[in-house]
Short mmCIF file of C-alpha atoms in Angstrom, two decimals:
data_model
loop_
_atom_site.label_atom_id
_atom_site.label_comp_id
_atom_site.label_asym_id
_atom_site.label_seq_id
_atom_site.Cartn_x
_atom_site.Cartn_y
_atom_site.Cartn_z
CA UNK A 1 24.53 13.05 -20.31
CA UNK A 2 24.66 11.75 -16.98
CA UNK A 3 24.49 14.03 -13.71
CA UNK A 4 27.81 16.01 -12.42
CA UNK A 5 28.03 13.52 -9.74
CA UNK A 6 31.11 15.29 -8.63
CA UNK A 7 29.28 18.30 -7.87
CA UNK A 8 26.75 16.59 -6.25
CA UNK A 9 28.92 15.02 -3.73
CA UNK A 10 30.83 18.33 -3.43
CA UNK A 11 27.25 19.98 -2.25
CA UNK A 12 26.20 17.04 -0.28
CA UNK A 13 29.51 17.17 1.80
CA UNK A 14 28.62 20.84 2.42
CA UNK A 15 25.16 20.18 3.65
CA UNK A 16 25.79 17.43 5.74
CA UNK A 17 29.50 17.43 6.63
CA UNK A 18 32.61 15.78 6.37
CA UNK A 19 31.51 13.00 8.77
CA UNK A 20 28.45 10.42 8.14
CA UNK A 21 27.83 8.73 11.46
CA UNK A 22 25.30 11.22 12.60
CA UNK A 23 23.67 9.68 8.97
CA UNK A 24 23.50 6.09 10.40
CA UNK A 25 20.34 6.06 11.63
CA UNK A 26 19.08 5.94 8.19
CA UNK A 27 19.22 2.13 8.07
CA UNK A 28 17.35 1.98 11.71
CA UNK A 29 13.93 3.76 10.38
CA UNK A 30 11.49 1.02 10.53
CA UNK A 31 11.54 -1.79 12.88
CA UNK A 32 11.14 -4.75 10.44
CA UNK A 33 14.99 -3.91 8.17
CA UNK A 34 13.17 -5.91 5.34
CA UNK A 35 10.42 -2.79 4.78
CA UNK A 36 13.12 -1.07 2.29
CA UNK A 37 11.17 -3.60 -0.29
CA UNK A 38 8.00 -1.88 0.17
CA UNK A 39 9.90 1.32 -0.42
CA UNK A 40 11.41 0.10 -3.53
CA UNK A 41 7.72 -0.53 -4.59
CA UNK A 42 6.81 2.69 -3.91
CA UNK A 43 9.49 4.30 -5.60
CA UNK A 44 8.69 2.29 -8.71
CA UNK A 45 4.84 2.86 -8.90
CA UNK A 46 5.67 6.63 -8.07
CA UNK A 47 7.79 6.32 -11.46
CA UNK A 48 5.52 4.91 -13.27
CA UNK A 49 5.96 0.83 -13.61
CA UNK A 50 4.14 -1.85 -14.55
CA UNK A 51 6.78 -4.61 -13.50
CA UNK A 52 9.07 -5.07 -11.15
CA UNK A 53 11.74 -7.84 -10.58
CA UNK A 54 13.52 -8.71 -7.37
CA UNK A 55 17.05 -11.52 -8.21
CA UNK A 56 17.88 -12.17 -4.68
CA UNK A 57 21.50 -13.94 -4.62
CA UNK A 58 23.19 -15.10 -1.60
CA UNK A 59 25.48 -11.78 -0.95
CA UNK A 60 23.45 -9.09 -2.87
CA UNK A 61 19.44 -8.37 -4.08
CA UNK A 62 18.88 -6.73 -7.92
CA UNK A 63 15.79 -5.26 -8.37
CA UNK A 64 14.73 -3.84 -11.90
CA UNK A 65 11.46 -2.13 -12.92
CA UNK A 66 10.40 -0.67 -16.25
CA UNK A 67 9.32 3.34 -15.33
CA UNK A 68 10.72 6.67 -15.89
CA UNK A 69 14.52 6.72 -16.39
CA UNK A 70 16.23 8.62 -13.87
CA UNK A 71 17.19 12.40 -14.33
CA UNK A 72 19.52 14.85 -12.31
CA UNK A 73 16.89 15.58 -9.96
CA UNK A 74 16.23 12.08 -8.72
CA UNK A 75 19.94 11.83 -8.62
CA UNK A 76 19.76 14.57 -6.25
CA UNK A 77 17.24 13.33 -4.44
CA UNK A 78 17.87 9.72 -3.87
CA UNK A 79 21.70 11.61 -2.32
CA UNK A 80 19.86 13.53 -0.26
CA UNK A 81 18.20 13.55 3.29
CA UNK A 82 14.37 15.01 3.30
CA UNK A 83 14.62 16.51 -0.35
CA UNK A 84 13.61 13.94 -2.61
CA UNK A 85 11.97 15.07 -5.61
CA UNK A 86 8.74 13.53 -4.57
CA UNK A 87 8.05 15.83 -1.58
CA UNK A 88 5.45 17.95 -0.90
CA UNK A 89 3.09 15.84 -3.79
CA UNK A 90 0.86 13.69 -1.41
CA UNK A 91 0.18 11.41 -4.19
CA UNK A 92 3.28 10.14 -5.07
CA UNK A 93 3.66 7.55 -2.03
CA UNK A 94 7.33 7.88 -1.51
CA UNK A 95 6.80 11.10 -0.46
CA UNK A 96 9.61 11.20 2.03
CA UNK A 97 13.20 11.41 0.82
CA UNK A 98 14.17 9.34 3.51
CA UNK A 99 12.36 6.59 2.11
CA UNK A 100 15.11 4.80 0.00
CA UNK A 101 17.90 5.34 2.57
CA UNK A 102 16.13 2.24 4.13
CA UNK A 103 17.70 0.47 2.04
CA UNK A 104 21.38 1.13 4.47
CA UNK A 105 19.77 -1.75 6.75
CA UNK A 106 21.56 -4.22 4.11
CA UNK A 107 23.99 -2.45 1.77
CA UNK A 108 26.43 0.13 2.40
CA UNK A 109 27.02 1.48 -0.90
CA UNK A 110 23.87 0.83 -3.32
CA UNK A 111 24.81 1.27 -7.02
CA UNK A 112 21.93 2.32 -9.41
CA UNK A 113 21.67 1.88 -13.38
CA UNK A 114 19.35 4.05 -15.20
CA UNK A 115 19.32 5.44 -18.25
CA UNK A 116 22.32 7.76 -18.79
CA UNK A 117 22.75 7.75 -14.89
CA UNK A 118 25.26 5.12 -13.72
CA UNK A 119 26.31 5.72 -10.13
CA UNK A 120 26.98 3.97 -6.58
CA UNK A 121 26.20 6.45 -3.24
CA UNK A 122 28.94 6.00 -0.46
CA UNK A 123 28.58 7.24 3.11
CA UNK A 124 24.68 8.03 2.47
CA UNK A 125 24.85 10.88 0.29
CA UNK A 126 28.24 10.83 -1.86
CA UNK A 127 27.58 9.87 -5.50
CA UNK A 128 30.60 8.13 -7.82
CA UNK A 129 30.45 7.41 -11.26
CA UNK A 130 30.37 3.72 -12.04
CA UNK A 131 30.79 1.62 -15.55
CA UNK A 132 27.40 1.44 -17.08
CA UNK A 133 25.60 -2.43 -17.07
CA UNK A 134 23.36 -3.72 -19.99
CA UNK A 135 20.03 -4.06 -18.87
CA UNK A 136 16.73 -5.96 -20.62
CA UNK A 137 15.52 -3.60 -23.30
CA UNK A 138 11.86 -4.45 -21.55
CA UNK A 139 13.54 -2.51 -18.26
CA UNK A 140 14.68 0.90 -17.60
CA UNK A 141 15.97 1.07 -14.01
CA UNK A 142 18.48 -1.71 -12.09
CA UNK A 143 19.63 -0.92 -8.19
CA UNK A 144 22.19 -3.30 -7.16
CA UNK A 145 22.49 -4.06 -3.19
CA UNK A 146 25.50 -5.89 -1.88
CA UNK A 147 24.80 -7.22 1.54
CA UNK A 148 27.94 -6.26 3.16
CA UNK A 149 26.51 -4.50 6.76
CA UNK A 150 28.50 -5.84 9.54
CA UNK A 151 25.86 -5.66 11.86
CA UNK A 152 24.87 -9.39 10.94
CA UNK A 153 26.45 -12.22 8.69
CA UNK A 154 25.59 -12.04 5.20
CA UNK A 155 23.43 -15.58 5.24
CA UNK A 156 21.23 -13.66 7.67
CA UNK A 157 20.67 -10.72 5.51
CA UNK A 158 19.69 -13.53 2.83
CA UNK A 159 17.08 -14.85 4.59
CA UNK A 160 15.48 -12.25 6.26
CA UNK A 161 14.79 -10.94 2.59
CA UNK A 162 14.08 -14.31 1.48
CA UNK A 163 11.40 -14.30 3.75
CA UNK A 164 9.89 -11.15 3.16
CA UNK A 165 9.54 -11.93 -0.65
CA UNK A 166 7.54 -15.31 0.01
CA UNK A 167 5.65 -13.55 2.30
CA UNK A 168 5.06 -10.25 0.36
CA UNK A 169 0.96 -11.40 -0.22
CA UNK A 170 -0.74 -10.06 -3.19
CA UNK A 171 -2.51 -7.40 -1.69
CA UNK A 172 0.42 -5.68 -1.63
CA UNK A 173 -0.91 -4.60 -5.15
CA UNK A 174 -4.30 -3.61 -3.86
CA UNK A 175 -4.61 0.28 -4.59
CA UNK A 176 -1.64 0.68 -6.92
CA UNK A 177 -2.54 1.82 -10.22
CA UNK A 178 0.62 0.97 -12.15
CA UNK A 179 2.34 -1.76 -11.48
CA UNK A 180 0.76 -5.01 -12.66
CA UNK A 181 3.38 -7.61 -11.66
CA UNK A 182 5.92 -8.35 -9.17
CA UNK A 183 8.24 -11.07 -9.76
CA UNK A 184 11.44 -12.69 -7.54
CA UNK A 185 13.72 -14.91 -7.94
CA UNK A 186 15.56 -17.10 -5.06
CA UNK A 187 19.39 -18.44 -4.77
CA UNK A 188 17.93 -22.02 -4.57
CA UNK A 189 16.08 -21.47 -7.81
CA UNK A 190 12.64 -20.69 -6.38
CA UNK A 191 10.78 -17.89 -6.90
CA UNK A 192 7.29 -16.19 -6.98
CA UNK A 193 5.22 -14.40 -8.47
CA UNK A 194 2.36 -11.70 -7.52
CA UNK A 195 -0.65 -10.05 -10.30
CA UNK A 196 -2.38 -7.47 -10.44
CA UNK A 197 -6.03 -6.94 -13.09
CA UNK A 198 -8.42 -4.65 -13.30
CA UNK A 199 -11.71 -4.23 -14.81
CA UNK A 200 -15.03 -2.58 -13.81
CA UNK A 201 -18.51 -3.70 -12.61
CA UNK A 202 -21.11 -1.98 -12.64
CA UNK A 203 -18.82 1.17 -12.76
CA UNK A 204 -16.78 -0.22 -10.09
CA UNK A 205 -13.24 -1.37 -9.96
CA UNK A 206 -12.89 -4.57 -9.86
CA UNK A 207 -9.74 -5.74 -8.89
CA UNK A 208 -8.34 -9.05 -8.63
CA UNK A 209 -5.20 -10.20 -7.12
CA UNK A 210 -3.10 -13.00 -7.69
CA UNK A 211 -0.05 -14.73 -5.96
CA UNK A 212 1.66 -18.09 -6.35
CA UNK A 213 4.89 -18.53 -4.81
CA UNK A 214 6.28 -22.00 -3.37
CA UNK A 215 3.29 -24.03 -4.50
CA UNK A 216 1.19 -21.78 -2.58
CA UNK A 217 -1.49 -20.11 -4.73
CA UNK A 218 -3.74 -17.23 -3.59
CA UNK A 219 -6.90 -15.56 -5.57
CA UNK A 220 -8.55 -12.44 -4.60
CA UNK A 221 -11.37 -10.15 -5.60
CA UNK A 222 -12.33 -6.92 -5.04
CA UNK A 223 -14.69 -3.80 -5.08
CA UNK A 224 -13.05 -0.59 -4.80
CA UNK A 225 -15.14 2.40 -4.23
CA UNK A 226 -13.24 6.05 -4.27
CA UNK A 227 -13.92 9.74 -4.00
CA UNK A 228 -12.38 12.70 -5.09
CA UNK A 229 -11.33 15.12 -1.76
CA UNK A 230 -10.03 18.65 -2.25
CA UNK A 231 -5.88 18.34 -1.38
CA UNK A 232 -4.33 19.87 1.21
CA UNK A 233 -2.51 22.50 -0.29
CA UNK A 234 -2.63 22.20 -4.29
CA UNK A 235 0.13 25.51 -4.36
CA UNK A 236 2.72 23.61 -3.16
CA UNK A 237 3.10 20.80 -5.69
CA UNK A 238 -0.26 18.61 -4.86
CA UNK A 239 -2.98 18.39 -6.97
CA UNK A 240 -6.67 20.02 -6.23
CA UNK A 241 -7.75 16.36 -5.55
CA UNK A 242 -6.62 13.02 -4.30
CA UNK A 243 -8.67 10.18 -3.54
CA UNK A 244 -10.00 8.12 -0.84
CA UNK A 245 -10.77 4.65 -1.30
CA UNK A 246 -13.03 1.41 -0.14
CA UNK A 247 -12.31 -1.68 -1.21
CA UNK A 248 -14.55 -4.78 -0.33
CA UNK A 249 -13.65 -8.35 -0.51
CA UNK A 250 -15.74 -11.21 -2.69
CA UNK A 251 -16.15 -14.48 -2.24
CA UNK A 252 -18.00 -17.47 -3.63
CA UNK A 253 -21.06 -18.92 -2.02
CA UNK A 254 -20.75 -22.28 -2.93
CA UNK A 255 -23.42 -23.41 -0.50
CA UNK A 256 -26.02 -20.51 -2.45
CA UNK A 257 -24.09 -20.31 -6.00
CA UNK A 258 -23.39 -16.74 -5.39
CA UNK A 259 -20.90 -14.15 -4.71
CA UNK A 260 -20.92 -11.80 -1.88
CA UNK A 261 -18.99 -9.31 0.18
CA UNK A 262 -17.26 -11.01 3.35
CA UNK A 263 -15.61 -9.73 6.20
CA UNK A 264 -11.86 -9.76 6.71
CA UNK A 265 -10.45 -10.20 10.32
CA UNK A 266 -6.98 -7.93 9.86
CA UNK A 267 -7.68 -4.69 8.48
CA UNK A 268 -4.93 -1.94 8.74
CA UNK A 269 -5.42 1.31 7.63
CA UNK A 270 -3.83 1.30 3.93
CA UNK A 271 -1.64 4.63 3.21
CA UNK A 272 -0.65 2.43 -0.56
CA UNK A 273 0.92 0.47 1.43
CA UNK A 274 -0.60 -0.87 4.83
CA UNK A 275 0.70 0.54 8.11
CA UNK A 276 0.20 -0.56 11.48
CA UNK A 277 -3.00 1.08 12.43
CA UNK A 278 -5.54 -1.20 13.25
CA UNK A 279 -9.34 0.13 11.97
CA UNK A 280 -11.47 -3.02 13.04
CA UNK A 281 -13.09 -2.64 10.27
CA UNK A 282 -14.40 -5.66 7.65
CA UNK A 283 -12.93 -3.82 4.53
CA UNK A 284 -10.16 -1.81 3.61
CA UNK A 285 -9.65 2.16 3.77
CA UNK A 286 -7.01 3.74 1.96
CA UNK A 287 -6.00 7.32 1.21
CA UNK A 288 -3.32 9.72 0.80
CA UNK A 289 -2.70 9.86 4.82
CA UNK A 290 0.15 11.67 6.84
CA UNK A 291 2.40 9.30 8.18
CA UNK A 292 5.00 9.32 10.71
CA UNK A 293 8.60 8.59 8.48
CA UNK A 294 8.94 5.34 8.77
CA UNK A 295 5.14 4.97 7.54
CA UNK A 296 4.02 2.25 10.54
CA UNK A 297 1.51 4.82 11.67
CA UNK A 298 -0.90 8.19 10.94
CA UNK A 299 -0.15 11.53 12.47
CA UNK A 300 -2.69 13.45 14.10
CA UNK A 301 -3.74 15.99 11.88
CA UNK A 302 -6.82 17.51 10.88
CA UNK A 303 -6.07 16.63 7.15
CA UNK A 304 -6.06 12.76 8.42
CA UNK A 305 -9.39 13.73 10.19
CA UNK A 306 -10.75 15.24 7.00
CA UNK A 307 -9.58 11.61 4.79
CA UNK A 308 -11.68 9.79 7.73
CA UNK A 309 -14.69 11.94 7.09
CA UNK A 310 -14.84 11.81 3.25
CA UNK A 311 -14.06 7.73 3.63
CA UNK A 312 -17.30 7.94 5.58
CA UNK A 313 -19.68 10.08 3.09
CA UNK A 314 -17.72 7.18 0.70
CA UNK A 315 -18.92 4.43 2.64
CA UNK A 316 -22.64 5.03 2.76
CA UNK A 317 -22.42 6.02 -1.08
CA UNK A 318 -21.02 3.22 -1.89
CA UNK A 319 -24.59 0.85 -0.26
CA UNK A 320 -26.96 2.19 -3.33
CA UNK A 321 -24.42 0.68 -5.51
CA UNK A 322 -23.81 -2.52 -3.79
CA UNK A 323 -27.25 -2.97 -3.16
CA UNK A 324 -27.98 -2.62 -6.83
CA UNK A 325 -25.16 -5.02 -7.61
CA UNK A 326 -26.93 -7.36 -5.52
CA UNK A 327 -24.60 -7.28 -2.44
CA UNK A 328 -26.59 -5.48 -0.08
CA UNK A 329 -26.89 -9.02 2.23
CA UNK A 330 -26.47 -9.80 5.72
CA UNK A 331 -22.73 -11.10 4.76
CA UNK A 332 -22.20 -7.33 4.05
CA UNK A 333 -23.83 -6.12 7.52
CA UNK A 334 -21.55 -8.34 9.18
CA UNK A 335 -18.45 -6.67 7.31
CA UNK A 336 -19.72 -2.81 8.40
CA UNK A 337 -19.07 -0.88 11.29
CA UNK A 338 -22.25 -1.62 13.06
CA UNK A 339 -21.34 -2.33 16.47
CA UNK A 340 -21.24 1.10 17.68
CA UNK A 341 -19.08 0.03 20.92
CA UNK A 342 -16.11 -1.00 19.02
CA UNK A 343 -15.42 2.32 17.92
CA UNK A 344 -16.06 4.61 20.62
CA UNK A 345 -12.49 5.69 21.02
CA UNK A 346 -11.36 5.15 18.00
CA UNK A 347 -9.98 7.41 15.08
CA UNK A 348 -12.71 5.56 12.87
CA UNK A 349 -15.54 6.43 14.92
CA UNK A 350 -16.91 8.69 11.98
CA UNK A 351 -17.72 5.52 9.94
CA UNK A 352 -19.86 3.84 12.23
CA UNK A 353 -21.47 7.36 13.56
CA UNK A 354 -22.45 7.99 9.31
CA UNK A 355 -23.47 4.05 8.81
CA UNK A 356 -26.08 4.61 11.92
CA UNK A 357 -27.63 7.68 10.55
CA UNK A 358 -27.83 6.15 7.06
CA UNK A 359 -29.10 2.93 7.87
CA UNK A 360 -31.61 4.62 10.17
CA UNK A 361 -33.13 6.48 7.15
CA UNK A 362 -32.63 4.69 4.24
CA UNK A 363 -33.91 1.63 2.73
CA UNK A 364 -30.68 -0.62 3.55
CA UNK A 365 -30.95 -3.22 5.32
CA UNK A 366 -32.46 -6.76 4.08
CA UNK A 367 -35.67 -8.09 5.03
CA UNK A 368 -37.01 -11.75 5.27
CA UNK A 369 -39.09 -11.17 2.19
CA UNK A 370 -36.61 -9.89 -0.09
CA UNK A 371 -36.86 -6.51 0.36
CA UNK A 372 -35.04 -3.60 2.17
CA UNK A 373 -36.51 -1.49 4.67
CA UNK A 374 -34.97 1.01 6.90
CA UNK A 375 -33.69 0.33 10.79
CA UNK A 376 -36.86 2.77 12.14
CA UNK A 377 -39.17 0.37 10.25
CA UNK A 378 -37.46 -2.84 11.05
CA UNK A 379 -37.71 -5.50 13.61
CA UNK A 380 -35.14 -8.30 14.59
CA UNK A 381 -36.89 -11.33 15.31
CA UNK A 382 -34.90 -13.41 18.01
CA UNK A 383 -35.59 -16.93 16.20
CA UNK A 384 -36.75 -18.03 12.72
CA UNK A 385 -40.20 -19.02 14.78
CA UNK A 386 -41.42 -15.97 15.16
CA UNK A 387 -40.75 -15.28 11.72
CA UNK A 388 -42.88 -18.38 10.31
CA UNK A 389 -45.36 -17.21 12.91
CA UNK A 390 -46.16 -14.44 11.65
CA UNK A 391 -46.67 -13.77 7.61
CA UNK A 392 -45.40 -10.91 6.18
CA UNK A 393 -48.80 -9.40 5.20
CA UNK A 394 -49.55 -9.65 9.29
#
């Protein structure tokens, strides 16, 4: 049976009045309009998917995943402001029942197809009941967004989503656990697709990453290390432990015949998705981090301070393992949080404060001869002169 949308919208004009305009900055929340995909996302991994489907048409976008149906309480929740059924669990990543009203950047009146539930929301939070549509038996969920906003022409709307799909990069898929694919599908025909696999290494996850979209291919692997870290508040509807992650990148060595961990240049701070803080590091973080609502940045809160401390204890566990996989090389130096002045002032600081102590103490870092020594026993040698010098017995 579907929801008593009637009801619904009967409440919902009783919560938040008779008049919507004080609603309408709903479809302002994030400076980039075309984000409301990334909420979509996270509204389908939250639910459980494994594929997801964007069929982007010149005056609407269809997007269709295969999770949980929808019930009355995600009814309720996607109609609502602040309540969706999501909050309070700092796992599920579209934790924020403001997330989907992002979507108001485009559309005016999103319809959604799920299950029994067949409805279209009008002025924000007013559900109607709408004539069911047949849907792929492989699928369980269609949302249908016209772009009528009058704020720009239609063909606009079209391209600025256009151009968000092409651009959507595979590592979007990074540290989701469900969904595996991500598909779209252009008005000229074109289309894309982006892959997620996973396997282990050495106990590790090993994840690898696939796009190709426009003729454009792109291939990558990676090692993601996590820890368990007590939650905040496991009473109110969070569990007694989320997780923090590392992930590294690999790369071939075709000049040695050999993988090994490289540094990347752009490395936000990854809350799922990646927001706009900047950690400087060579790898990816990512954790179950407060965020300010429209997600482009971390609040400052001691349980953010307490994800950047277990990341750290995470990142000098994680050197045994690499060094035992064989990655413990200078390639991986050059990715770590070594340069102590880069981080004086920074958030991140806690990394490169634990790396120091370890490194000082421990048997990490590679030596001429093949072995691994620790910083109070090493010495840099300026040129590869002194090094032939000298033999390693001297």
């Amino acid at each position: 049976m579907p929801s008593d949308y009637d009801n619904i919208r009967k409440e919902n004009i009783s919560e938040y009045g008779q008049g919507t305009r004080h609603l309408s900055f709903l479809g302002r929340l994030y400076p980039d309009r075309t984000h409301f995909i990334f909420e979509l996302l996270q509204n389908a991994e939250d639910a459980g998917a494994s594929r997801v489907l964007f069929h982007l048409f010149q005056d609407k976008l269809e997007v269709l995943h295969d999770g949980r149906i929808f019930d009355e309480k995600d009814v309720r929740g996607i109609c609502g402001v602040d309540e969706g059924t999501k909050t309070g669990d700092i796992t599920k990543i579209g934790k924020f029942g403001i997330g989907f009203k992002s979507v108001y950047a485009y559309t005016t009146t999103p319809e959604i197809y799920s299950g029994h539930e067949c409805f279209k929301i009008d002025n924000y939070v007013r559900p109607y009941a709408i004539s069911p549509r047949t849907i792929d038996d492989s699928l369980t969920t269609l949302f249908v967004f016209h772009l009528d906003k009058k704020d720009f022409e239609q063909g606009v709307a079209c391209e600025e989503i256009r151009d968000r799909l092409c651009k959507l990069s595979a590592r979007t898929l990074l540290f989701l656990r469900k969904i595996k694919k991500i598909e779209y599908s252009l008005p000229d025909g074109n289309g894309g697709v982006y892959l997620r696999d996973e396997t282990t290494r050495g106990g590790v996850r090993e994840v690898n990453v696939i796009g190709a979209n426009n003729d454009k291919d792109e291939v990558e692997t990676w090692l993601i290390f996590e820890r368990p870290v007590a939650g905040p508040n496991p009473a109110v509807n969070c569990p007694s432990q989320v997780p923090v992650e590392i992930a590294f990148r690999l790369q071939r060595n075709e000049k040695e015949q050999r993988e090994e961990v490289v540094r990347i240049e752009n490395s936000p701070l990854v809350a799922y998705f990646p927001t706009e803080k900047e950690t400087r590091l060579g790898f990816l973080i990512q954790g179950a981090y407060g965020t300010t609502p429209g997600r482009d940045n971390i609040t400052d809160t001691k349980w953010n301070d307490t994800l950047i401390e277990e990341t750290a204890l995470l990142l000098v566990d994680a050197l045994p393992c690499l060094k035992k996989l064989g990655f413990l090389t200078i390639s991986l130096l050059e990715a770590l949080p070594i340069r102590m002045f880069q981080f004086r002032n920074s958030k991140f600081y806690p990394l490169a404060d634990k790396l120091k102590d370890t490194l000082k103490k421990e048997d990490l870092l590679p030596a001429d001869d093949g072995t691994f020594v620790s910083a109070q026993n090493a010495k840099l040698a300026h040129a590869a002169d002194l090094r032939k010098l000298l033999s390693n017995d001297q």
